Coordinates of C-alpha atoms (C1' of nucleotides) in Angstrom, one line a residue:
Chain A
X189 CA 120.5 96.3 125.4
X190 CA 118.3 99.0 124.1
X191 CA 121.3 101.8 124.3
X192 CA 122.8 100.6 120.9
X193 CA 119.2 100.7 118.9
X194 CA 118.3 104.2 120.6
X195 CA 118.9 105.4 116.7
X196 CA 116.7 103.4 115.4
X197 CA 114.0 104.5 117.6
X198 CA 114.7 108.4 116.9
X199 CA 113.5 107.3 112.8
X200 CA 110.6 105.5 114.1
X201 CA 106.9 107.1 114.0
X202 CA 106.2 107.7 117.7
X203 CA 110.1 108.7 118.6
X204 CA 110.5 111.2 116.0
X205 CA 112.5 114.0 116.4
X206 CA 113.3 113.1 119.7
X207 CA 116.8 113.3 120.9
X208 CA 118.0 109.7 121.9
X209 CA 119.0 111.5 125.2
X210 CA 115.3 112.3 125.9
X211 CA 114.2 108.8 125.2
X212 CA 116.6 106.9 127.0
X213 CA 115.5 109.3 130.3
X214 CA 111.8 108.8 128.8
X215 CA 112.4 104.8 129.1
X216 CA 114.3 104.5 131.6
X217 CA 112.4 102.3 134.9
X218 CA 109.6 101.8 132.3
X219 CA 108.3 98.0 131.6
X220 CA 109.4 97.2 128.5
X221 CA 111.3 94.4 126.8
X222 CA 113.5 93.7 123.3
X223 CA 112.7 90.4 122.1
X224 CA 114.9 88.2 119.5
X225 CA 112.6 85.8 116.4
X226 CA 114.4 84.2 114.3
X227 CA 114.4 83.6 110.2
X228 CA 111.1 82.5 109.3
X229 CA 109.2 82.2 113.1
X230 CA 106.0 83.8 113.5
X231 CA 105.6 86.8 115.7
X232 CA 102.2 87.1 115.4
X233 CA 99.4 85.4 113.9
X234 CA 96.0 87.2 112.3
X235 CA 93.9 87.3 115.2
X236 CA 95.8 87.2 118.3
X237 CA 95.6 89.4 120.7
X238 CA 97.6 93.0 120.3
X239 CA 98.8 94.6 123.4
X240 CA 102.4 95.8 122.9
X241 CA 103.4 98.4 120.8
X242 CA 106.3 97.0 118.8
X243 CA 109.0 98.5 116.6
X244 CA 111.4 96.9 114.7
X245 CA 115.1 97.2 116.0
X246 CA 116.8 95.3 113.1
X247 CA 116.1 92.6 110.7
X248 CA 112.9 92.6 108.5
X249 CA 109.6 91.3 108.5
X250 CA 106.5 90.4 106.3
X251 CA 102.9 91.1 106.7
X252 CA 100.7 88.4 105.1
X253 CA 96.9 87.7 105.0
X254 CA 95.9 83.9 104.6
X255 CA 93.3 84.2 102.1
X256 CA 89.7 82.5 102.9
X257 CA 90.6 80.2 100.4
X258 CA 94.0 79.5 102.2
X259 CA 96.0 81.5 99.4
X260 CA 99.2 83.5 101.1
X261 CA 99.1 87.2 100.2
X262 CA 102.1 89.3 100.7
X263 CA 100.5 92.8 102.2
X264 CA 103.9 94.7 103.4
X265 CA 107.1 94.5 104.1
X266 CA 108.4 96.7 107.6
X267 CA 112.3 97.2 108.4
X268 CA 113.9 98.7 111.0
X269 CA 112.2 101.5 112.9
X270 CA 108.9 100.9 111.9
X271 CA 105.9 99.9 114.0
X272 CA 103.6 96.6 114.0
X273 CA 100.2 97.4 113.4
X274 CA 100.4 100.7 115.4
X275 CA 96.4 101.2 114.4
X276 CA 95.4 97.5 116.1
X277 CA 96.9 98.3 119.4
X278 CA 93.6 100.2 120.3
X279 CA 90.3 100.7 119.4
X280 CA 87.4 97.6 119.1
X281 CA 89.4 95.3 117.5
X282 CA 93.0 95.0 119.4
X283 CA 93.8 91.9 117.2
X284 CA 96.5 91.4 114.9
X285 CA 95.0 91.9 111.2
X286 CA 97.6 89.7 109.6
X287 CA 100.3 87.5 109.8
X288 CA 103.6 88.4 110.6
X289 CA 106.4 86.4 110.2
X290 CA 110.6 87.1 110.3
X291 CA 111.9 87.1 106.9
X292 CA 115.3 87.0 108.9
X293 CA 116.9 87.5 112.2
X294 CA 114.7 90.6 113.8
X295 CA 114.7 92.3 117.2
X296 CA 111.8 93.8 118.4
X297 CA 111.5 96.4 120.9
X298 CA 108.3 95.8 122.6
X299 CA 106.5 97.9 125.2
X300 CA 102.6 97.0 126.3
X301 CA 99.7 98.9 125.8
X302 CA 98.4 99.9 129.2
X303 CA 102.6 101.2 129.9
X304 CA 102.9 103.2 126.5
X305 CA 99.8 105.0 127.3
X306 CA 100.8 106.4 130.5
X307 CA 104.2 107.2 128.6
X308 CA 102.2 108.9 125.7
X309 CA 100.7 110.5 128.6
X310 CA 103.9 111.7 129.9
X311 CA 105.6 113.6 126.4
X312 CA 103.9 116.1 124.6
X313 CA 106.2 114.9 121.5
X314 CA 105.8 111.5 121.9
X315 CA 102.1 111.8 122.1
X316 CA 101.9 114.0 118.9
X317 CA 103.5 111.6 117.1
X318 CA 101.3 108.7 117.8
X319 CA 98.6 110.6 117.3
X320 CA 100.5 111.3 114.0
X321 CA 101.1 108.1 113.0
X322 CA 97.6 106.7 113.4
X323 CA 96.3 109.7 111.8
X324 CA 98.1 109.0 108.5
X325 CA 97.2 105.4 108.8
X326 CA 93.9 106.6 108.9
X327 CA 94.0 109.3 105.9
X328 CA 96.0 106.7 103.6
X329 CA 93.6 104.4 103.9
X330 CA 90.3 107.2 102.9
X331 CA 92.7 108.1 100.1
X332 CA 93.0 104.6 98.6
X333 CA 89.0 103.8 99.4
X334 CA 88.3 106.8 97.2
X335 CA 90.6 105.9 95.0
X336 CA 89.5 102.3 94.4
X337 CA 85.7 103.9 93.7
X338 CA 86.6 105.7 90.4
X339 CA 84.3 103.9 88.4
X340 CA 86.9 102.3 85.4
X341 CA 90.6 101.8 85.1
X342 CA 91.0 104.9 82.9
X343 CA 90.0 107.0 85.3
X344 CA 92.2 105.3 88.1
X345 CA 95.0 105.9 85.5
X346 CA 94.0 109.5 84.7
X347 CA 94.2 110.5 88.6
X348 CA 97.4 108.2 89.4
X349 CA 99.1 109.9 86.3
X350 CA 98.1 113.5 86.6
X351 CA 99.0 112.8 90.7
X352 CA 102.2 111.1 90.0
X353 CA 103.5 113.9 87.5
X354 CA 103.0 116.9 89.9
X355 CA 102.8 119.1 87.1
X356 CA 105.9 117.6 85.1
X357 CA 105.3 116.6 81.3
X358 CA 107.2 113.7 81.7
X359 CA 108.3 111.6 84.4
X360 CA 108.9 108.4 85.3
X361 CA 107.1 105.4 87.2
X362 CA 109.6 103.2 88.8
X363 CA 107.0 100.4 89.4
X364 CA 106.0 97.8 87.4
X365 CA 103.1 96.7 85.8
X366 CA 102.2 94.2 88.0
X367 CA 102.8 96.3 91.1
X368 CA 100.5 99.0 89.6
X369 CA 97.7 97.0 88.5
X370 CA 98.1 95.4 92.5
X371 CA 97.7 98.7 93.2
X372 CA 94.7 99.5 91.6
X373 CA 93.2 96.0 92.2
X374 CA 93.0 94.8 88.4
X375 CA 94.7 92.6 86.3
X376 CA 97.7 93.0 84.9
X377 CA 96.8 92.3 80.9
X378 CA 94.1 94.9 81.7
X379 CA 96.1 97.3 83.1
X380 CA 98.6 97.0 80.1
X381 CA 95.5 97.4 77.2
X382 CA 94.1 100.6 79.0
X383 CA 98.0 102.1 78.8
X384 CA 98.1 101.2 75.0
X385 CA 94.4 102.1 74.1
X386 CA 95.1 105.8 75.9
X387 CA 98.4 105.8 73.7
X388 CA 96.3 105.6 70.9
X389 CA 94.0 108.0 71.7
X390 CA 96.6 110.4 72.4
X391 CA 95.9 111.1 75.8
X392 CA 99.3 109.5 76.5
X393 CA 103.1 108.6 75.2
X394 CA 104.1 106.1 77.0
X395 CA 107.2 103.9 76.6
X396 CA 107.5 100.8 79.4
X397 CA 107.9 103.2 82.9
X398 CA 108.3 106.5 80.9
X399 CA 105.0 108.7 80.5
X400 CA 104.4 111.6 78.8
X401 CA 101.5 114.2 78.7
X402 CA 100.9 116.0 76.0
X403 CA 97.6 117.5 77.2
X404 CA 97.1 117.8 81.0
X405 CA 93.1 119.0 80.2
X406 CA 92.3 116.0 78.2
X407 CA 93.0 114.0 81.3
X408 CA 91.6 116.1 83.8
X409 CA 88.3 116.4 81.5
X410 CA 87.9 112.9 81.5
X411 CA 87.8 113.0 85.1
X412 CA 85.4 115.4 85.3
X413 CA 83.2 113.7 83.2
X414 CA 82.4 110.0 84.4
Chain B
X205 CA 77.3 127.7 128.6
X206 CA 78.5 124.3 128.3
X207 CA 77.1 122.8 131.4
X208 CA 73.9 122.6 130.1
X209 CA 75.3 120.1 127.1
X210 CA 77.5 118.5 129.2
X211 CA 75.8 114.9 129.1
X212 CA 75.8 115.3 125.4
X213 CA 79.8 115.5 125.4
X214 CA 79.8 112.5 127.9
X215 CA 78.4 110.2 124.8
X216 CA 81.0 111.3 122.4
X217 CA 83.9 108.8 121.7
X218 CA 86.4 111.3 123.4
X219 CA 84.5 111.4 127.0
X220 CA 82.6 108.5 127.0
X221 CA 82.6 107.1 130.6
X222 CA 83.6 110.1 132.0
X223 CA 81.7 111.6 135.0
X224 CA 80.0 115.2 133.8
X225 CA 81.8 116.1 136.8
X226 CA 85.2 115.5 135.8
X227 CA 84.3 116.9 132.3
X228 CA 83.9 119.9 133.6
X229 CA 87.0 120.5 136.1
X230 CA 89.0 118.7 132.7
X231 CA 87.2 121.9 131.0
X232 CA 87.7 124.1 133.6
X233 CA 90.1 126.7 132.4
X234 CA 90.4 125.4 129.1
X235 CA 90.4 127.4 125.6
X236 CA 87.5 126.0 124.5
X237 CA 84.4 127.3 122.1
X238 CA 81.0 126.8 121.7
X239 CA 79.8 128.2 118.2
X240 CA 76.2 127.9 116.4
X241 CA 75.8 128.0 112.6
X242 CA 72.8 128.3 111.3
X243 CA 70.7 125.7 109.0
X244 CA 72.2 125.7 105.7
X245 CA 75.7 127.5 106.8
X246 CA 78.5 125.8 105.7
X247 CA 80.5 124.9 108.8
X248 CA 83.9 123.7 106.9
X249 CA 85.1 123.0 103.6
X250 CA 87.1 120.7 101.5
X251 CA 90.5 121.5 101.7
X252 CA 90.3 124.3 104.5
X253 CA 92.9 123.7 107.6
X254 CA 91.3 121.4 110.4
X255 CA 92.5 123.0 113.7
X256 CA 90.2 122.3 115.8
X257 CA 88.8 119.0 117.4
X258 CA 84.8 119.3 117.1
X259 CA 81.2 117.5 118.6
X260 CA 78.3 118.4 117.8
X261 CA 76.5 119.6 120.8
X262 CA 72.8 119.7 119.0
X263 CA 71.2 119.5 115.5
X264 CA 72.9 117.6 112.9
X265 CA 75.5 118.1 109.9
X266 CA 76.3 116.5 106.6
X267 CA 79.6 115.5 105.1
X268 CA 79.5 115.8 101.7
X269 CA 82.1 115.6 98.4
X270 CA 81.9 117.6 95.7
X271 CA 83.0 115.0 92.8
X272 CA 85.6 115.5 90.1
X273 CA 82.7 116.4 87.8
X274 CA 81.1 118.4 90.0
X275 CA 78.3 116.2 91.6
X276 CA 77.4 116.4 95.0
X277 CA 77.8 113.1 97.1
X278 CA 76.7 112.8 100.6
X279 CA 78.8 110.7 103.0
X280 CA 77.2 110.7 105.8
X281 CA 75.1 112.4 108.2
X282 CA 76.6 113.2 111.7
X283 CA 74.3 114.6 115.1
X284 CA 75.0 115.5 118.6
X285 CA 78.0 113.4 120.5
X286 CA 79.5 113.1 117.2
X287 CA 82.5 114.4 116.1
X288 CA 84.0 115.9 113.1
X289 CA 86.6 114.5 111.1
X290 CA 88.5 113.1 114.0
X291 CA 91.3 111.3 111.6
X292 CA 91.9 114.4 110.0
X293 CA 92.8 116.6 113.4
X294 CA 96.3 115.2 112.9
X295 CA 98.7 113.4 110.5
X296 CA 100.0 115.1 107.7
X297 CA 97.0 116.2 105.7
X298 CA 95.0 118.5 108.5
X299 CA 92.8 119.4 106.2
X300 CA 89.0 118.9 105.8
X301 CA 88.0 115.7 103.2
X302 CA 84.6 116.8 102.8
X303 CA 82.3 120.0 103.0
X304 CA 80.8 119.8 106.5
X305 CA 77.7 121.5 106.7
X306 CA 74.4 122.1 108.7
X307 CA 71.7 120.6 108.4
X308 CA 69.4 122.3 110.9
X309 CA 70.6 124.9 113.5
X310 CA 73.4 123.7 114.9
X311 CA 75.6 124.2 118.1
X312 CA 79.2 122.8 118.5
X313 CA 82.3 122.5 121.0
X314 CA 85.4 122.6 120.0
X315 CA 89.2 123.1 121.0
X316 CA 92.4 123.6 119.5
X317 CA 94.4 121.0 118.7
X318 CA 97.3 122.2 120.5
X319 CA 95.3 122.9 123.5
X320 CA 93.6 119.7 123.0
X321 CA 97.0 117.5 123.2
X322 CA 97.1 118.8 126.2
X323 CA 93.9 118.3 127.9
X324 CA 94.8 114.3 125.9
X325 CA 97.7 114.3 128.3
X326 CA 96.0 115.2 131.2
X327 CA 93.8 112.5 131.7
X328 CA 94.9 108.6 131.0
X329 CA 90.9 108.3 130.2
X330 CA 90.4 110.7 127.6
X331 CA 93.5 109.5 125.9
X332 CA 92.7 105.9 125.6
X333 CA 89.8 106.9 123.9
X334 CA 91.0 109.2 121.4
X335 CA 93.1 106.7 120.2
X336 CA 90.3 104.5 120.5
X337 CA 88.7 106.9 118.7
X338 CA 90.8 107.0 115.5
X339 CA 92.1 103.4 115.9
X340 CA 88.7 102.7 115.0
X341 CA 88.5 104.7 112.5
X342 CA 91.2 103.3 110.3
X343 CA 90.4 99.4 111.4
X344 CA 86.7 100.2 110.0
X345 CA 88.6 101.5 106.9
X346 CA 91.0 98.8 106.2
X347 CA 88.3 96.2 106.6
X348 CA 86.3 98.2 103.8
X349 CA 89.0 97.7 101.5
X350 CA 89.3 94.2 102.2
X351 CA 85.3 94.1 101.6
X352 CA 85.8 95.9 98.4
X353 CA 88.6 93.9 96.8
X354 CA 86.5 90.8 96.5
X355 CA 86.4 89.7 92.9
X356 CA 82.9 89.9 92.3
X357 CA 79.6 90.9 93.8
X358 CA 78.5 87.9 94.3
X359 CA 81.5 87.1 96.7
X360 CA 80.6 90.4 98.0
X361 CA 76.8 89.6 99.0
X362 CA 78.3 85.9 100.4
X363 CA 80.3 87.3 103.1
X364 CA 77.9 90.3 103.5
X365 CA 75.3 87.9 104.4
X366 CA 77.8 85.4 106.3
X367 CA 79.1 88.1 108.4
X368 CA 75.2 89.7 108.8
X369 CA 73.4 86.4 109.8
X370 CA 75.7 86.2 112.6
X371 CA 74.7 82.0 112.8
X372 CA 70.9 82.8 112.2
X373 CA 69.5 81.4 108.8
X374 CA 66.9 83.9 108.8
X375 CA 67.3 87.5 109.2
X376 CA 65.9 90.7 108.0
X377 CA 68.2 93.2 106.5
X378 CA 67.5 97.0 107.3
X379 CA 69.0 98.6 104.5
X380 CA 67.6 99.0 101.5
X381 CA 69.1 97.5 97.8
X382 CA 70.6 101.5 97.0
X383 CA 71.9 101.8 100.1
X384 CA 73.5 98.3 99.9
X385 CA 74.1 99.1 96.2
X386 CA 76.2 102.3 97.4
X387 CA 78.1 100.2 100.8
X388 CA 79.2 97.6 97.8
X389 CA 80.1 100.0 94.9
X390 CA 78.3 98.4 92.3
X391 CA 75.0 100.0 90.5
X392 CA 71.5 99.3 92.1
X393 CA 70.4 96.9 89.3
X394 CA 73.6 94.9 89.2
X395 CA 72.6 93.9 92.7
X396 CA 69.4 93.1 92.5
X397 CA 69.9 90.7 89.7
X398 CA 72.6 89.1 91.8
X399 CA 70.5 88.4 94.4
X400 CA 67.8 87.0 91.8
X401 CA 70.3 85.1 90.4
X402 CA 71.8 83.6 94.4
X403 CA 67.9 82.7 95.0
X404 CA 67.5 80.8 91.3
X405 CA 70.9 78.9 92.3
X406 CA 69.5 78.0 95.8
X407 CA 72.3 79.7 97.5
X408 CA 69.7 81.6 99.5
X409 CA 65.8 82.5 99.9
X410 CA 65.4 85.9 100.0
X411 CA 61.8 88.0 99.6
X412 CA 62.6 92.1 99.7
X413 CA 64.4 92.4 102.9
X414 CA 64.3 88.8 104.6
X415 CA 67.1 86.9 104.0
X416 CA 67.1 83.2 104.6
X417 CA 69.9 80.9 104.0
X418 CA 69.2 77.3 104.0
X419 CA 72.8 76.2 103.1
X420 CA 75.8 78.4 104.9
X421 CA 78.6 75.7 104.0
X422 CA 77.5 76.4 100.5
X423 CA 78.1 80.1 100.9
X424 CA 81.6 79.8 102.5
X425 CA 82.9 77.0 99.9
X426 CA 82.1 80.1 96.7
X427 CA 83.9 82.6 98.9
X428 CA 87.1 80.0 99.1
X429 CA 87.0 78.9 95.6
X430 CA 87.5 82.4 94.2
Chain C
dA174 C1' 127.1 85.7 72.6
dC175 C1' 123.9 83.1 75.0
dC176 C1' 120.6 81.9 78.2
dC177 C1' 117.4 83.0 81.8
dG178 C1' 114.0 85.1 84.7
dG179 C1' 111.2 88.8 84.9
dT180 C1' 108.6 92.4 82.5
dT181 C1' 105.8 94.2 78.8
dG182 C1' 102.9 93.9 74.6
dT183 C1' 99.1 91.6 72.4
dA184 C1' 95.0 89.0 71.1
dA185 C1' 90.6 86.4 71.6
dC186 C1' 87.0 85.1 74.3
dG187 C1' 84.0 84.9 78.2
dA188 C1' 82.3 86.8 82.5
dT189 C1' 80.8 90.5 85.1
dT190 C1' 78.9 94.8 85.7
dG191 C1' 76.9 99.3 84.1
dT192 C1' 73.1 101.7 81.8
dT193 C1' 68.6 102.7 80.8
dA194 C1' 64.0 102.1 80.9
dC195 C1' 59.9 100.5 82.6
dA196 C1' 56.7 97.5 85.3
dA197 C1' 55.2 95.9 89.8
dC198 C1' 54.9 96.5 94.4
dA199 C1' 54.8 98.6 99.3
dC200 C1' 53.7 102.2 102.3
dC201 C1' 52.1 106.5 103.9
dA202 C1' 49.1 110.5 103.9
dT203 C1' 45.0 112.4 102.4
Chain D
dA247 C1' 40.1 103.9 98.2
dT248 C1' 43.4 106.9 95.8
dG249 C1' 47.4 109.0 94.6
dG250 C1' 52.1 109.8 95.3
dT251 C1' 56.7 108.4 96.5
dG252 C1' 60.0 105.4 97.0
dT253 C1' 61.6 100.6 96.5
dT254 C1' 62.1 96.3 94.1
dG255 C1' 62.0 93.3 90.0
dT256 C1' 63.2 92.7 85.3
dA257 C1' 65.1 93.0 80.6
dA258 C1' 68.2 94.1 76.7
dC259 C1' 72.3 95.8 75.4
dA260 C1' 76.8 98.0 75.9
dA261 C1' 81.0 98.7 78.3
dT262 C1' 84.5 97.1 81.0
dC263 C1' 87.4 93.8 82.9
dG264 C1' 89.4 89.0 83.8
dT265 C1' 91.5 84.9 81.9
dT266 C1' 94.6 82.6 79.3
dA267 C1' 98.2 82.1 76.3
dC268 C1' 102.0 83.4 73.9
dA269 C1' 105.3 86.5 71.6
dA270 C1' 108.7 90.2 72.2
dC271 C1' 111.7 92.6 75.0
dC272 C1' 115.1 93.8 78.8
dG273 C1' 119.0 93.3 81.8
dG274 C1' 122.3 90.5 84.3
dG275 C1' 125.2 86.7 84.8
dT276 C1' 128.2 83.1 82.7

DNA sequence: ACCCGGTTGTAACGATTGTTACAACACCAT
DNA sequence: ATGGTGTTGTAACAATCGTTACAACCGGGT
């Protein structure tokens, strides 16, 4: 059952790199189980328990958070080869953070905690990688915390732009508004002014999801500034 | 050398639980340093690789972030058992986020990450609690950004207070209003009058640090609402 | 060419928060 | 008790952002 998904498992996180050879020997007599939901069923809701490593083998699901006042909110999208909530599966909390739910026909390959340490345990690689894995989970989200903390919108704008352009003049942003200003956890009108008032101050030219700097100091002053 | 600290290294989050015992035949053979730095020394900086995994055997260091502008901003102040920058060991970034430096004298253990993995794989116990370790880590960060995406203060301070009364109407908060001013990202003042405002409104009784909430249902119905 | 859904541009107004400055208070050490 | 230091309370004003509503624009499908 697993033999035809063993490429799928080489992309994911924790099975990088490793040749699907080594993981079927790596797997093989090990507890572990591939499990079929449905469009639209509920894997897991926020709160239950986490104890199995999971990566998608096909199919697609979505992570939402219910709200407290009962609003859905779409948090992420994960499709084949990627891990569930590989940073819930230890630590204090071991609970599922959100909802997740089969946007179509998905298979899961599942594996549970207390096994997939003692196989962690038993590759070098595979270890590594999880160790990888969380790690970036962990240095995303520092990022985006320092990120949210810049004290106004231009400044958000400044360091997104002079990130984004790696040193290119002009470039493009293939995201829209309302994805950015999700992004930066504003409003979307808002997020539109600040674009048109840095336009005409000149720090800017920007046409819809084309940006150009003209000055890279002007933008990097202001950041040095506030 | 070590022996002497060895019940400090059985407090940190990577040995906890572990015999001194079996510390040291883990150690026992091992590439491992101890290495003092004197108050004021600058033990790492920004930027510079992170190779090795670090605790603090005695005196205490500082994390701090030199800002866009310049300004100095302390993040937090680590002593003995702790460890350094344990989410930033691996992953893709490896490099320190802040300028690590001593506070007082200051003697630390440390190991090579490669040498490290291995000493991981050698025993099921430290494992589980390095990943622990940085599961932790990034579940304490995604639940800040959730914290810090509430619209307002005031929804802010609700489930600050909700979450800190833990069922008691009274309780006495040990922080003071900068240091809750700083954990909420909003200036000092702003706070303050927000709390003046919650007492006028009856939403809670609150004299300096004593909080005292006479109404919860009232508290949770303004965090749905908005 | 036309319509349509989604995206972007714009404006007015209100709500929230930052800034600055100072007074009142608590606590500790002398 | 006194003074010093840090914390809390308060006020006025400015800056920033959210909200709402609507117009203009784009691209794809018919």
């Amino acid at each position: 059952m697993i033999h035809e998904y063993l490429d799928i498992l080489t992309e994911s996180a924790v099975f990088y790199g490793i040749p699907t050879d080594d993981i079927q020997n790596l797997l093989d007599g090990k507890l572990c189980q591939v499990k079929s939901f449905s469009k639209g069923s509920m894997i897991s809701q926020t709160g239950t328990p986490c104890e199995y490593i999971r990566i998608i083998l096909d199919g697609q699901v979505a992570g939402e958070m219910t709200d407290l006042s009962g609003k859905i909110l779409k948090i992420e999208d994960l499709g084949p080869s990627k891990m569930i909530a590989p940073a819930f599966l230890y630590g204090r909390r071991r609970t599922y953070p959100v909802n997740v739910i089969a946007s179509v026909n998905t298979l899961l390959w599942q594996m549970h905690r207390d096994e997939f340490s003692k196989l962690l345990q038993s590759d070098l690689r595979l270890l590594n990688n999880y160790l990888d894995a969380i790690s970036n989970r962990a240095q995303f989200l520092s990022e985006k915390i320092r990120f949210l903390s810049f004290p106004t919108l231009r400044a958000k704008l400044c360091f997104f732009f002079l990130q984004y352009s790696a040193g290119n003049s002009s470039f493009r942003i293939p995201l829209t508004h309302q994805q950015l200003s999700e992004l930066f956890g504003v409003a979307r009108p808002s997020l539109t002014r600040e674009i048109r008032q840095m336009n005409q101050e000149g720090l800017i030219n920007s046409e819809r999801d084309m940006i150009n700097i003209p000055d890279f100091s002007k933008l990097r002053k202001l950041l040095e500034e506030k």
